[in-house]
Coordinates of C-alpha atoms in Angstrom, one line a residue:
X7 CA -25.1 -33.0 55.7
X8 CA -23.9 -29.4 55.6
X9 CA -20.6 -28.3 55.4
X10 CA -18.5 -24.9 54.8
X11 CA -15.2 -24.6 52.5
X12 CA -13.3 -21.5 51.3
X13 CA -12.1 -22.0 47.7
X14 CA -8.9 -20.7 45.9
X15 CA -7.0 -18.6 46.1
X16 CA -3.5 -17.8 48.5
X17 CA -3.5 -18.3 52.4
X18 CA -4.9 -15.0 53.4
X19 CA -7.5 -15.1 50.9
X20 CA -8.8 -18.8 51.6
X21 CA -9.7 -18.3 54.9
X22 CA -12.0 -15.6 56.0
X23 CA -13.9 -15.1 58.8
X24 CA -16.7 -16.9 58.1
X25 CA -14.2 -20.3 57.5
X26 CA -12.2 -18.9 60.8
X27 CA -16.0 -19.6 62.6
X28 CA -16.2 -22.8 60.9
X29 CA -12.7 -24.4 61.8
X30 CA -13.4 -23.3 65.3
X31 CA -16.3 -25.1 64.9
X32 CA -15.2 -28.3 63.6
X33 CA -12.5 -28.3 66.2
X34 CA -14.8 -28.2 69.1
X35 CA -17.3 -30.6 67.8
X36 CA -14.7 -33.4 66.9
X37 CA -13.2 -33.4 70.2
X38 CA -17.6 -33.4 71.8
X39 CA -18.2 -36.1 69.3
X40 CA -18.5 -39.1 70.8
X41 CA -17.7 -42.0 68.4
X42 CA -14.9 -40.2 66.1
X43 CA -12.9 -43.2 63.8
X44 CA -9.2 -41.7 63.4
X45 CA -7.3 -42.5 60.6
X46 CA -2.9 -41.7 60.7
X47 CA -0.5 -41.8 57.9
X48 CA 3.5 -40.9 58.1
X49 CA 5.5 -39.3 55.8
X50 CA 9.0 -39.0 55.5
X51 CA 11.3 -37.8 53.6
X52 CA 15.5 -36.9 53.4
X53 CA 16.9 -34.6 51.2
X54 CA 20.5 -33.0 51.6
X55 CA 20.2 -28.9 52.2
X56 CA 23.4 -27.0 50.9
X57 CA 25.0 -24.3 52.6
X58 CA 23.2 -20.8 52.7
X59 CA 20.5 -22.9 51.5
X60 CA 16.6 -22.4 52.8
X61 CA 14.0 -25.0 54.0
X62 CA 10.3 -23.2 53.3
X63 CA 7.5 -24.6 54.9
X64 CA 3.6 -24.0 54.4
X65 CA 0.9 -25.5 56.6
X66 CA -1.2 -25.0 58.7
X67 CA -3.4 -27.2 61.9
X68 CA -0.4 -29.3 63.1
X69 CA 2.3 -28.9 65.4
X70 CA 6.0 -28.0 63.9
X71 CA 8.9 -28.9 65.4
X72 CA 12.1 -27.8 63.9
X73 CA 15.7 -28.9 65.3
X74 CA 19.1 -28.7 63.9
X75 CA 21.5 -31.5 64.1
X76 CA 24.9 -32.1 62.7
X77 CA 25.8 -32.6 59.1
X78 CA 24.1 -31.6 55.6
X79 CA 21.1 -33.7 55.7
X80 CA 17.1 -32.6 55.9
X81 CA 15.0 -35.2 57.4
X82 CA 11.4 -33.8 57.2
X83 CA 9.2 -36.6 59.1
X84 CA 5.1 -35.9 59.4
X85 CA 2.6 -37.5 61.0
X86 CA -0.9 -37.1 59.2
X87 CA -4.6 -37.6 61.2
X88 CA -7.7 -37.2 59.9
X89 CA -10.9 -37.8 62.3
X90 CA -14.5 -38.6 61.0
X91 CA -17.5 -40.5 61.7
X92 CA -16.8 -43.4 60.0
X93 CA -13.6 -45.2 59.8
X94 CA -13.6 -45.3 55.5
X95 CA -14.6 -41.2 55.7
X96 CA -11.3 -41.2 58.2
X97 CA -9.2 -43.0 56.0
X98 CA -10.2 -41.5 52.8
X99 CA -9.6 -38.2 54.6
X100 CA -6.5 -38.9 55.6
X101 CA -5.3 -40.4 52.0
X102 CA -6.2 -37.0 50.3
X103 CA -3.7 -34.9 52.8
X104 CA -0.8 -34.1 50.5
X105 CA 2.1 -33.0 51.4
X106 CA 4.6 -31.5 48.5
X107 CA 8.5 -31.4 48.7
X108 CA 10.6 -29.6 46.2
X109 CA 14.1 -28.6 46.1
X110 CA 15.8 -26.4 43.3
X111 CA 18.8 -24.3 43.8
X112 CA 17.4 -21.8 46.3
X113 CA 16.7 -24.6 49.1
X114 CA 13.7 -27.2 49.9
X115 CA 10.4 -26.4 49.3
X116 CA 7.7 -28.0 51.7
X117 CA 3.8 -27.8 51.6
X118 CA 0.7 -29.4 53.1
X119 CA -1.8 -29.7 50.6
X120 CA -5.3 -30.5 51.7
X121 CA -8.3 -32.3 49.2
X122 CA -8.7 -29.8 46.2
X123 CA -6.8 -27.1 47.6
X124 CA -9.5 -26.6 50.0
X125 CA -10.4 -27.3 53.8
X126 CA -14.1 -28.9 54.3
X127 CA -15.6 -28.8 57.8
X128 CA -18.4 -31.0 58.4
X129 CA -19.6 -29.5 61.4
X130 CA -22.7 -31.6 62.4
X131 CA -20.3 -34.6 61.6
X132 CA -17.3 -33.2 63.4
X133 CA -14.5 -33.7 60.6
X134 CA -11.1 -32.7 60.8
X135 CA -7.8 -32.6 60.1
X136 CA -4.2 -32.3 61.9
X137 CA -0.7 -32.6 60.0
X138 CA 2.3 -32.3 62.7
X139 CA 6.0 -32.2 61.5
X140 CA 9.5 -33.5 62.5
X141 CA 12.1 -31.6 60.9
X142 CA 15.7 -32.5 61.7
X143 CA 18.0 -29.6 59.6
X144 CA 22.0 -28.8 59.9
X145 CA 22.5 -26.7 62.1
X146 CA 23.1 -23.3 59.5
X147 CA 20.0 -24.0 57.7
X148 CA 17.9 -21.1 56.6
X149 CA 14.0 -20.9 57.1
X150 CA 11.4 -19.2 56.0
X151 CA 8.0 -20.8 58.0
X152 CA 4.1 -20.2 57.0
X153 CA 1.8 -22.2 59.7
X154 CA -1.4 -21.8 61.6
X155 CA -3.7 -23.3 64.0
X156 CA -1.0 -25.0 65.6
X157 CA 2.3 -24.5 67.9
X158 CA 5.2 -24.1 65.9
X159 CA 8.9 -25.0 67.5
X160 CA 12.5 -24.5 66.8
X161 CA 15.8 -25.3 68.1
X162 CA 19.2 -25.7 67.6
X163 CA 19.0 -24.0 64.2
X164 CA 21.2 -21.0 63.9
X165 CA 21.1 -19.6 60.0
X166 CA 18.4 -16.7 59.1
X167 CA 14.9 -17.6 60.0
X168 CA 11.6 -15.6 59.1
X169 CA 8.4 -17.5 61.0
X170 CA 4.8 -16.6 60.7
X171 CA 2.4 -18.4 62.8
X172 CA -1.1 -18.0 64.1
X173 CA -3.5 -19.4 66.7
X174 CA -0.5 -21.0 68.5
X175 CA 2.4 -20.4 70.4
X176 CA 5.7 -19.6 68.5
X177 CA 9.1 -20.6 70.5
X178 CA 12.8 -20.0 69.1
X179 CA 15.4 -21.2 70.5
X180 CA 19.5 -20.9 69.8
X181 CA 18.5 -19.6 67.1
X182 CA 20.6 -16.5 64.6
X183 CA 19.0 -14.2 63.4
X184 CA 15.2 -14.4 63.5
X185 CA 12.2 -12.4 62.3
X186 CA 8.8 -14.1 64.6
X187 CA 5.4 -13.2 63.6
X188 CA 2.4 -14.8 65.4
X189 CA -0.9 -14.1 66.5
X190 CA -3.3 -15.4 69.5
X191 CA -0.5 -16.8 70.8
X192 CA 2.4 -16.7 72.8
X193 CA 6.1 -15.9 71.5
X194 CA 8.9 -17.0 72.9
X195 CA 13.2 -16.4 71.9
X196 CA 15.7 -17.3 73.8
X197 CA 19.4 -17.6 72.5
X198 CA 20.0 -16.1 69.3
X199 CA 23.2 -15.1 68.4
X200 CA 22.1 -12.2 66.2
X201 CA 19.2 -9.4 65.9
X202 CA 15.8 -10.4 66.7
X203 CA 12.1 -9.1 65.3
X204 CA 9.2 -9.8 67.0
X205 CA 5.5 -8.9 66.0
X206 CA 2.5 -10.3 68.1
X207 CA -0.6 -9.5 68.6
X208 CA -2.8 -10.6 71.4
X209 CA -0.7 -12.9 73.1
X210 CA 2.6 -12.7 75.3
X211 CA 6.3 -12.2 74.6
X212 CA 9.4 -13.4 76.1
X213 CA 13.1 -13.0 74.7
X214 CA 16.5 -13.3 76.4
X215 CA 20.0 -14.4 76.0
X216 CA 20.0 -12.6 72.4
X217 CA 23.1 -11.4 71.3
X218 CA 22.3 -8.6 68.4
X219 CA 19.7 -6.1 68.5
X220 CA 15.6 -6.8 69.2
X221 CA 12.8 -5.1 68.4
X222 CA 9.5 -6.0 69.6
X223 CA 5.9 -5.0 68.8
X224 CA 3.2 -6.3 70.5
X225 CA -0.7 -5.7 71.1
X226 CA -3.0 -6.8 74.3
X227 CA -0.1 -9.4 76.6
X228 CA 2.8 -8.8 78.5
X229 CA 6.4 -8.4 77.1
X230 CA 9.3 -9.6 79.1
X231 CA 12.8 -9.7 77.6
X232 CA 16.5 -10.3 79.7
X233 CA 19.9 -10.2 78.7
X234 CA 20.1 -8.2 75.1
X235 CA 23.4 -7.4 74.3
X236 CA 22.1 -5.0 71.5
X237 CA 20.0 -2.1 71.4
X238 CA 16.4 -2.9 72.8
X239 CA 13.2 -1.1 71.0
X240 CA 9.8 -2.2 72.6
X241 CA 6.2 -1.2 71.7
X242 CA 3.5 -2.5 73.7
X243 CA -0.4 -2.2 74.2
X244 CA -2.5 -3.4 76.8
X245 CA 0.2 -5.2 78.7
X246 CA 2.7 -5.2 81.3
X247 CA 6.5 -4.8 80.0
X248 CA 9.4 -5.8 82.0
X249 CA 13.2 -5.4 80.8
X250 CA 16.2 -6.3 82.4
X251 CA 19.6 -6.8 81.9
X252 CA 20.0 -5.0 78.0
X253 CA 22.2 -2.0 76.4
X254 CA 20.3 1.1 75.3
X255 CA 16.7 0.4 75.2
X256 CA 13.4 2.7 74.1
X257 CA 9.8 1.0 75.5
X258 CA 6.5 2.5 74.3
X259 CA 3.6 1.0 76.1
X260 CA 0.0 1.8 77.3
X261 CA -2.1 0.6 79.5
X262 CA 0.3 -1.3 81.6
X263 CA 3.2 -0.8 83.6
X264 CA 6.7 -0.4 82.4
X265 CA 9.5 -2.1 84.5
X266 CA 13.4 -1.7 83.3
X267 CA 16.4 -2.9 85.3
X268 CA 20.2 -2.8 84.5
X269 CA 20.2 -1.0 81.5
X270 CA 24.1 -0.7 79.9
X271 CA 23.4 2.6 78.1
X272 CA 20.5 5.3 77.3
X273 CA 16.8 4.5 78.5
X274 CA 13.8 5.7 76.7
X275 CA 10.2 4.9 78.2
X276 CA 7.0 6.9 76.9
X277 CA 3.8 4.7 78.7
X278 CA 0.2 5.8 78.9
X279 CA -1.9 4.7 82.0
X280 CA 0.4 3.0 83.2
X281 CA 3.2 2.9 86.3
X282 CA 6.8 3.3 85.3
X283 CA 9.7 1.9 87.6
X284 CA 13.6 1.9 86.2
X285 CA 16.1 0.8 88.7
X286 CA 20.0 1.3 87.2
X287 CA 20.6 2.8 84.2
X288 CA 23.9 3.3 83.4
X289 CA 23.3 6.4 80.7
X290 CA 20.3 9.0 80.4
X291 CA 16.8 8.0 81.3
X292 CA 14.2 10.3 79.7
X293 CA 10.8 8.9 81.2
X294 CA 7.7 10.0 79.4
X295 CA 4.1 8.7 81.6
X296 CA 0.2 9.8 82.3
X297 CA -2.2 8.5 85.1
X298 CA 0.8 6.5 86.6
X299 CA 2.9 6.8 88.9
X300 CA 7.4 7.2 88.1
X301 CA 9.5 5.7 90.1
X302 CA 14.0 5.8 89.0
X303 CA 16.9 5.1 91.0
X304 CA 20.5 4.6 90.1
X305 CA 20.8 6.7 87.0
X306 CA 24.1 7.5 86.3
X307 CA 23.4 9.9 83.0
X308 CA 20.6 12.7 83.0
X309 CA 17.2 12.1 83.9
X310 CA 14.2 13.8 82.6
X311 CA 11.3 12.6 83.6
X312 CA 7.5 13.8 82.3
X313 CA 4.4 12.8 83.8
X314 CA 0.6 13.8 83.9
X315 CA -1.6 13.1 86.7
X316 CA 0.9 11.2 88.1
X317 CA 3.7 10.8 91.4
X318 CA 6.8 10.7 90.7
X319 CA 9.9 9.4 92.8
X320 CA 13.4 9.1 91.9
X321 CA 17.4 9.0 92.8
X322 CA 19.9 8.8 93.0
X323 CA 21.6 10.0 89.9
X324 CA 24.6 10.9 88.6
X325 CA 23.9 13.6 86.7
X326 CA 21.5 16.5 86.3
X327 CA 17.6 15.8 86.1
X328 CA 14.3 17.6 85.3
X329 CA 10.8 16.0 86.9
X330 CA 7.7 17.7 85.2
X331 CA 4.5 16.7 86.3
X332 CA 0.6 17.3 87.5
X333 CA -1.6 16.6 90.0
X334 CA 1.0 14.3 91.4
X335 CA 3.7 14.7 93.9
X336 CA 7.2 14.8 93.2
X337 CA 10.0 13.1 95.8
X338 CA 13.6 13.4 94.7
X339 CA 17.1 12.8 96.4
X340 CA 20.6 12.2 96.0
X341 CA 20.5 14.3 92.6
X342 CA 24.4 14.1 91.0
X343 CA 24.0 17.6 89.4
X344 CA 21.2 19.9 88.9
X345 CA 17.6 19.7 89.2
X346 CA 14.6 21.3 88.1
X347 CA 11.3 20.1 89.3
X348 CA 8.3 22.0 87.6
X349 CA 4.2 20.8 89.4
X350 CA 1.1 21.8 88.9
X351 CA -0.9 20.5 92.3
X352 CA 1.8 18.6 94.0
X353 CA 3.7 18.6 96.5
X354 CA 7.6 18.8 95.9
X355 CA 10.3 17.0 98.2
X356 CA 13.9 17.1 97.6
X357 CA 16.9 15.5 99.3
X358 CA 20.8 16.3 98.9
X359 CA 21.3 17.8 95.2
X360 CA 24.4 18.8 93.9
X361 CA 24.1 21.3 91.4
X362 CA 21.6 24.0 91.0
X363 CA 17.9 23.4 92.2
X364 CA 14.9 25.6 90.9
X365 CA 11.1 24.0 92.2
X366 CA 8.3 25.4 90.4
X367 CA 4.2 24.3 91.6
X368 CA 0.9 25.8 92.6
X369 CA -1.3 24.5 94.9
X370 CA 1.7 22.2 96.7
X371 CA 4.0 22.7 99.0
X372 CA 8.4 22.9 98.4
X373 CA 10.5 20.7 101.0
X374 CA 14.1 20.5 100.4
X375 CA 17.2 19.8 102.5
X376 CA 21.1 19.2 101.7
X377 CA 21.4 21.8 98.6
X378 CA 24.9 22.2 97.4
X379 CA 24.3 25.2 95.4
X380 CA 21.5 27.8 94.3
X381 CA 17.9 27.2 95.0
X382 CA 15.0 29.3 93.5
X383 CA 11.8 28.0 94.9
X384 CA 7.6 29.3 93.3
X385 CA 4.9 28.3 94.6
X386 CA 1.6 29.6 95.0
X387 CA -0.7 29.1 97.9
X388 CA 1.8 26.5 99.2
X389 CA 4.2 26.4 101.9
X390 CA 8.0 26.6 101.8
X391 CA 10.4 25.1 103.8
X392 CA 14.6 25.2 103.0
X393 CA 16.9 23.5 105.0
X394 CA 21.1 23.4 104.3
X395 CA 21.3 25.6 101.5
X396 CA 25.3 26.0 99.8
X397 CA 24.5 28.9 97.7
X398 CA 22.0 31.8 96.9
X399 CA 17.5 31.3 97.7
X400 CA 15.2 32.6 96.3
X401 CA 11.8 32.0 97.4
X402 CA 7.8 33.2 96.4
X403 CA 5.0 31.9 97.2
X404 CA 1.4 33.3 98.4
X405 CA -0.8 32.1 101.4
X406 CA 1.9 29.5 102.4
X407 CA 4.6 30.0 105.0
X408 CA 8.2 30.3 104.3
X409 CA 10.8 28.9 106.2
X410 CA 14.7 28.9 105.3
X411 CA 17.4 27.7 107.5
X412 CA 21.2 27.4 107.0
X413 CA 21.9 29.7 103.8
X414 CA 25.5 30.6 102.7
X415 CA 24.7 32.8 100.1
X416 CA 21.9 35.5 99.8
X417 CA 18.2 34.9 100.8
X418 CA 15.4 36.4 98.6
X419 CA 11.6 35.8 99.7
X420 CA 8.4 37.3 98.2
X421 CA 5.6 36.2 100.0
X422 CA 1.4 37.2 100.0
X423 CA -0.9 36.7 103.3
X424 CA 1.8 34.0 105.2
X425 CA 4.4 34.0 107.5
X426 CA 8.2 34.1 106.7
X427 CA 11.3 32.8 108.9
X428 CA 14.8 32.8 107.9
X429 CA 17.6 31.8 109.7
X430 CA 21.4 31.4 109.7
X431 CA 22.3 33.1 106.9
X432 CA 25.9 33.9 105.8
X433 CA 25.1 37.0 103.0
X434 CA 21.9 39.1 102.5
X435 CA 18.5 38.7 103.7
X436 CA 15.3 40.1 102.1
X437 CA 11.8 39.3 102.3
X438 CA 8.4 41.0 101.8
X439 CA 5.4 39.7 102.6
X440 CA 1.9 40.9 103.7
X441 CA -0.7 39.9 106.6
X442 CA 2.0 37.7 108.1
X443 CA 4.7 38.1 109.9
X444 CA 8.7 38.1 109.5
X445 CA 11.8 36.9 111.5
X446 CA 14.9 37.0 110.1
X447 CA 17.7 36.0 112.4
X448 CA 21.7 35.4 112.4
X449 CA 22.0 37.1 109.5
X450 CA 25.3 38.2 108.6
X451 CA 24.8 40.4 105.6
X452 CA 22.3 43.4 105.2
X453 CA 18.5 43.0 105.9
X454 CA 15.6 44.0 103.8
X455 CA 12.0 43.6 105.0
X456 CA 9.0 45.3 103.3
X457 CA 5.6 43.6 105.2
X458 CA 2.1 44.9 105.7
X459 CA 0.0 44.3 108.7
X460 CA 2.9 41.6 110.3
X461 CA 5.4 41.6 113.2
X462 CA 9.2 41.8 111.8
X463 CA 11.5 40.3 113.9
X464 CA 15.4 40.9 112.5
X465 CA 18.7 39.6 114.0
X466 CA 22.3 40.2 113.1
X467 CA 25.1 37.3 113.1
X468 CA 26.7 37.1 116.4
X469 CA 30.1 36.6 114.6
X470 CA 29.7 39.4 111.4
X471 CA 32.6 41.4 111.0
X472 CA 31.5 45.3 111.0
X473 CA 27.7 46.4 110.4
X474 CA 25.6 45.8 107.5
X475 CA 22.7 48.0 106.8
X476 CA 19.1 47.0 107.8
X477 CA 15.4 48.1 106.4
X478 CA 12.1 47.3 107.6
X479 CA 9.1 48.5 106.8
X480 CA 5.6 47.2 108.3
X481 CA 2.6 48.4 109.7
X482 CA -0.3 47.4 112.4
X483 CA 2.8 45.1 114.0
X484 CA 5.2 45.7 116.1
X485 CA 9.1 46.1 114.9
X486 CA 12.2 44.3 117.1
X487 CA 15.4 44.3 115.4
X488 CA 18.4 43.0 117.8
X489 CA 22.2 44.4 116.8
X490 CA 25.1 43.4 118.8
X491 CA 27.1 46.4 121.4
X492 CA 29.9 48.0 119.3
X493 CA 28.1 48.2 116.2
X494 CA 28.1 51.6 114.3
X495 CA 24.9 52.8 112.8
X496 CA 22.6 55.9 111.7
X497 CA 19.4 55.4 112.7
X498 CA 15.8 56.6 111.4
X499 CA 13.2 55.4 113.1
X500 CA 9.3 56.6 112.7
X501 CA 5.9 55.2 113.2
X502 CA 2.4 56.2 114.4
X503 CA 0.5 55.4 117.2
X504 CA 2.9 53.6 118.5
X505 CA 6.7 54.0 120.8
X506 CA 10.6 53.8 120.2
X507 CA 12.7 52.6 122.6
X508 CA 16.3 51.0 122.2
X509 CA 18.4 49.1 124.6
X510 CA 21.5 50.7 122.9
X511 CA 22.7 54.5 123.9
X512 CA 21.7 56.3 120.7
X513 CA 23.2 60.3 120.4
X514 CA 19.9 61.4 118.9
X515 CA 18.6 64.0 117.1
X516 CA 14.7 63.7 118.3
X517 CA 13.2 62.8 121.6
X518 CA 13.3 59.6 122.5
X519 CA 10.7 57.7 123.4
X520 CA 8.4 59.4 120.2
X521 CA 7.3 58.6 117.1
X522 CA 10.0 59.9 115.2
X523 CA 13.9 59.1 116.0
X524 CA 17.1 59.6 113.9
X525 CA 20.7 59.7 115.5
X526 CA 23.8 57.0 115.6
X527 CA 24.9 53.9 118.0
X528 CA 28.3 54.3 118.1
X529 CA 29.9 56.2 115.9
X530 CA 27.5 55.9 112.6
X531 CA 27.9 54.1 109.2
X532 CA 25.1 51.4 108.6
X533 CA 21.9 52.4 107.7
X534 CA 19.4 51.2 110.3
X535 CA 15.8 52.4 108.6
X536 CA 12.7 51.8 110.4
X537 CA 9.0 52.5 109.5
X538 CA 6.0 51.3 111.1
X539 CA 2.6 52.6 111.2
X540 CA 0.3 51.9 114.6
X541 CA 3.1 49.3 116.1
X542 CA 6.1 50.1 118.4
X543 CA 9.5 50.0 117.5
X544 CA 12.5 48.1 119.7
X545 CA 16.0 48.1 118.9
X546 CA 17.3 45.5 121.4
X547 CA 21.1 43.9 122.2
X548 CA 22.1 41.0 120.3
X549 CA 22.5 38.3 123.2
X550 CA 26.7 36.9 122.9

């Protein structure tokens, strides 16, 4: 007959991993053995706990089951079970389980003490041992909990509790303050009236209705938690996290997706590898992910939002926010104040902002509508399109188009080898561009165009009071600038290999009709400049 033991020594020394293997063992082959004799013994015992007094309890493969109840008295009931091959090994077994009560001025002291202070597996045999307690406590006890190898339970018992438990799950409930350690297994609080600590590792947390503060830690499960009336910290690994329903809250997670919903102040998430969705914070939401997507709505506070390789998504808010990311796209609306949106890679699309807006990417394209206030839009090698715009644009980019409607303010756009359009605009208008062309129209301020090898194509507003000077400047590409009858302006006109002609009477100068042209419609003022190089130049009416 073999057998393994661990000698001496305190909890975490006894058992190593070798004896781990072995009870693991034993376990299995007691239940496969066919013809196990089981011995049982009770135990009981009553002892009256004092207030701010402590019930400590060590021991280990059982169930626990703690509950408070009504007056001063400590009812600590046990059941024992031993199983062996023969009935006398059972019962011999069984008589050798100790278990140890003390109580001095601290509290009640409880302990299961097995054979010489030692466990003994007999594998090939299939021993073993289980010791499962009853406790009934008042309802302010204190506890302070060692067990292992066995669920551990407790209810209804509202004084300051510190549990440590392994190898089975670990519930609290109504419960005060409460510190909860376990390990392979699952954790569960729910109704504490003050703060809560968690630590798990490899199994699953739950926790809600808790009154104070929580803190959770927790390696390879998922963490869920509801209804925290005090500040919420999280830190995860390896499993999904989902909050709802708590005051200021920070979650740190990786490898699974972060999920936070009605959160009653400031909201901090940092995940890795991992989606990222927060729906209704009602404070600042500062959103830290990689390789996963961001999703936010309803923020009332600020929102800064980080990402790598990831999309992001988000609004409304009610306050200012700042989306950085890479390689993912970004899709914002409804922004409360100002936004700045900084991609590398993605595309950016934004919807109704308040305050300011600046867009910064390469490699992605800029799509905004319903802008309150200033815009400054970069890309490179993207397009850009503007739509609604309450105050000053400015826009550059390179091999992507530009297009800019409904601006009152003044419009600014540098572009490289793409077209650009502008329309409607209520102050200034100025673009240069190359190998593209540009069309600039209703325009009620002065115009600016500097472009190589593209058509130019300029408009005045039909409803601008008096004339505002224009500039243009191209080459290869023909030149058509309309200006409403009545206007007053000096005009220079030259290019090469190519005509001027002008539906307006112009006192000129130079012959019409030639390369070069200078004279005044009506009765001068504005400067109308244009240059062109091996394209014609028209100066046409403005249609009413």
């Amino acid at each position: 007959m073999k057998c393994v033991q661990a000698v001496g020594g305190g909890w975490s020394s006894r058992f190593g991993v070798v004896t781990f293997m072995a009870i693991a063992l034993g376990f299995f082959a007691s239940g496969a053995q066919a013809a196990q004799n089981t011995a049982t013994r009770s135990f009981e015992k009553t002892l009256t706990l004092g207030t701010n007094q402590t019930l400590s309890l060590e021991s280990k493969f059982g169930e626990v089951h703690i509950h408070g109840e009504n007056g001063r008295e400590a009812r600590i009931m046990a059941t024992i079970r031993a199983q062996a091959s023969s009935q006398s090994e059972a019962d011999k077994n069984a008589d050798e389980i100790k278990i140890e009560v003390s109580q001095d001025a601290s509290g009640i002291r409880v302990k299961t003490v097995y054979p010489e202070d030692r466990v003994v597996l007999r594998i090939h045999r299939g021993s073993s041992y289980t010791v499962d307690y009853d406790i009934a406590l008042p309802v302010d006890a204190r506890l302070w909990v060692r067990t292992g190898f066995g669920n551990t339970d407790i209810r209804g018992v509202q004084g300051w509790a510190d549990v440590e438990n392994s190898h089975g799950q670990l519930n609290s409930h109504d419960s005060g303050s409460t510190k909860l350690v376990n390990s392979f297994g699952s954790v569960e609080a729910s109704s504490a009236t003050g703060n809560v600590w968690i630590v798990n590792n490899n199994g699953s947390v739950k926790a809600s209705a808790i009154k104070g503060a929580l803190d959770v830690k927790d390696r390879f499960a998922s963490i869920t938690i509801s209804n925290v009336q005090g500040q919420v910290t999280i830190s995860g690994g390896n499993g999904a996290v989902e909050l709802t329903d708590a005051e200021a809250s920070t979650v740190s997670n990786s490898f699974g997706s972060v999920a936070a919903r009605n959160i009653h102040g400031d909201l901090t998430v940092n995940n890795n590898n991992g989606q990222i969705d927060v729906d209704t914070v009602q404070g600042a939401a500062t959103l830290t992910g990689s390789f996963g997507a961001i999703n936010f709505t309803n923020v009332t506070g600020y929102v800064k939002c980080t990402s790598t390789n990831g999309k992001v998504k988000g609004g409304p808010t009610g306050n200012d926010a700042y989306v950085k990311t890479s390689f993912g796209e970004v899709w914002v609306e409804q922004i409360g104040g100002a936004l700045q949106v900084e991609d590398s890679n993605g595309n950016i699309t934004a919807k109704e902002v308040k305050g300011k807006a600046e867009f910064n990417t390469s490699f992605g394209s800029i799509e905004a509508n319903a802008l309150r206030k200033s815009v400054r839009a970069t890309t490179g090698n993207g397009r850009v399109s503007l739509n609604d715009v309450g105050g000053d644009v400015a826009v550059k980019t390179s091999f992507g188009s530009v297009n800019v409607q409904r601006v009152n303010g003044n419009l600014r756009i540098e572009n490289s080898n793409g077209p650009v359009v502008g329309t409607s605009i209520s102050g200034d208008a100025s673009a240069k561009t190359s190998f593209g062309s540009v069309t600039l129209e209703d325009v009620a301020g002065s115009i600016t165009v500097d472009n190589q090898n593209g058509t130019v194509m300029l408009s005045e507003a039909r409803n601008s009071s008096g004339c505002k000077s224009i500039n243009a400047r191209t080459s290869f590409a023909p030149i058509q600038v309309r200006i409403s009858e009545g206007g007053n302006y000096n005009v220079t006109a030259r290019t090469s290999f190519g005509r001027i002609s002008s539906e307006l009477p112009i006192t000129s100068t130079g012959q019409m009709g030639g390369d070069s042209l200078n004279g005044k419609i009506g009765n001068g003022g504005c400067t109308l400049s244009l240059t062109n190089a091996n394209g014609n130049i028209d100066i046409l009416k403005l249609a009413k």
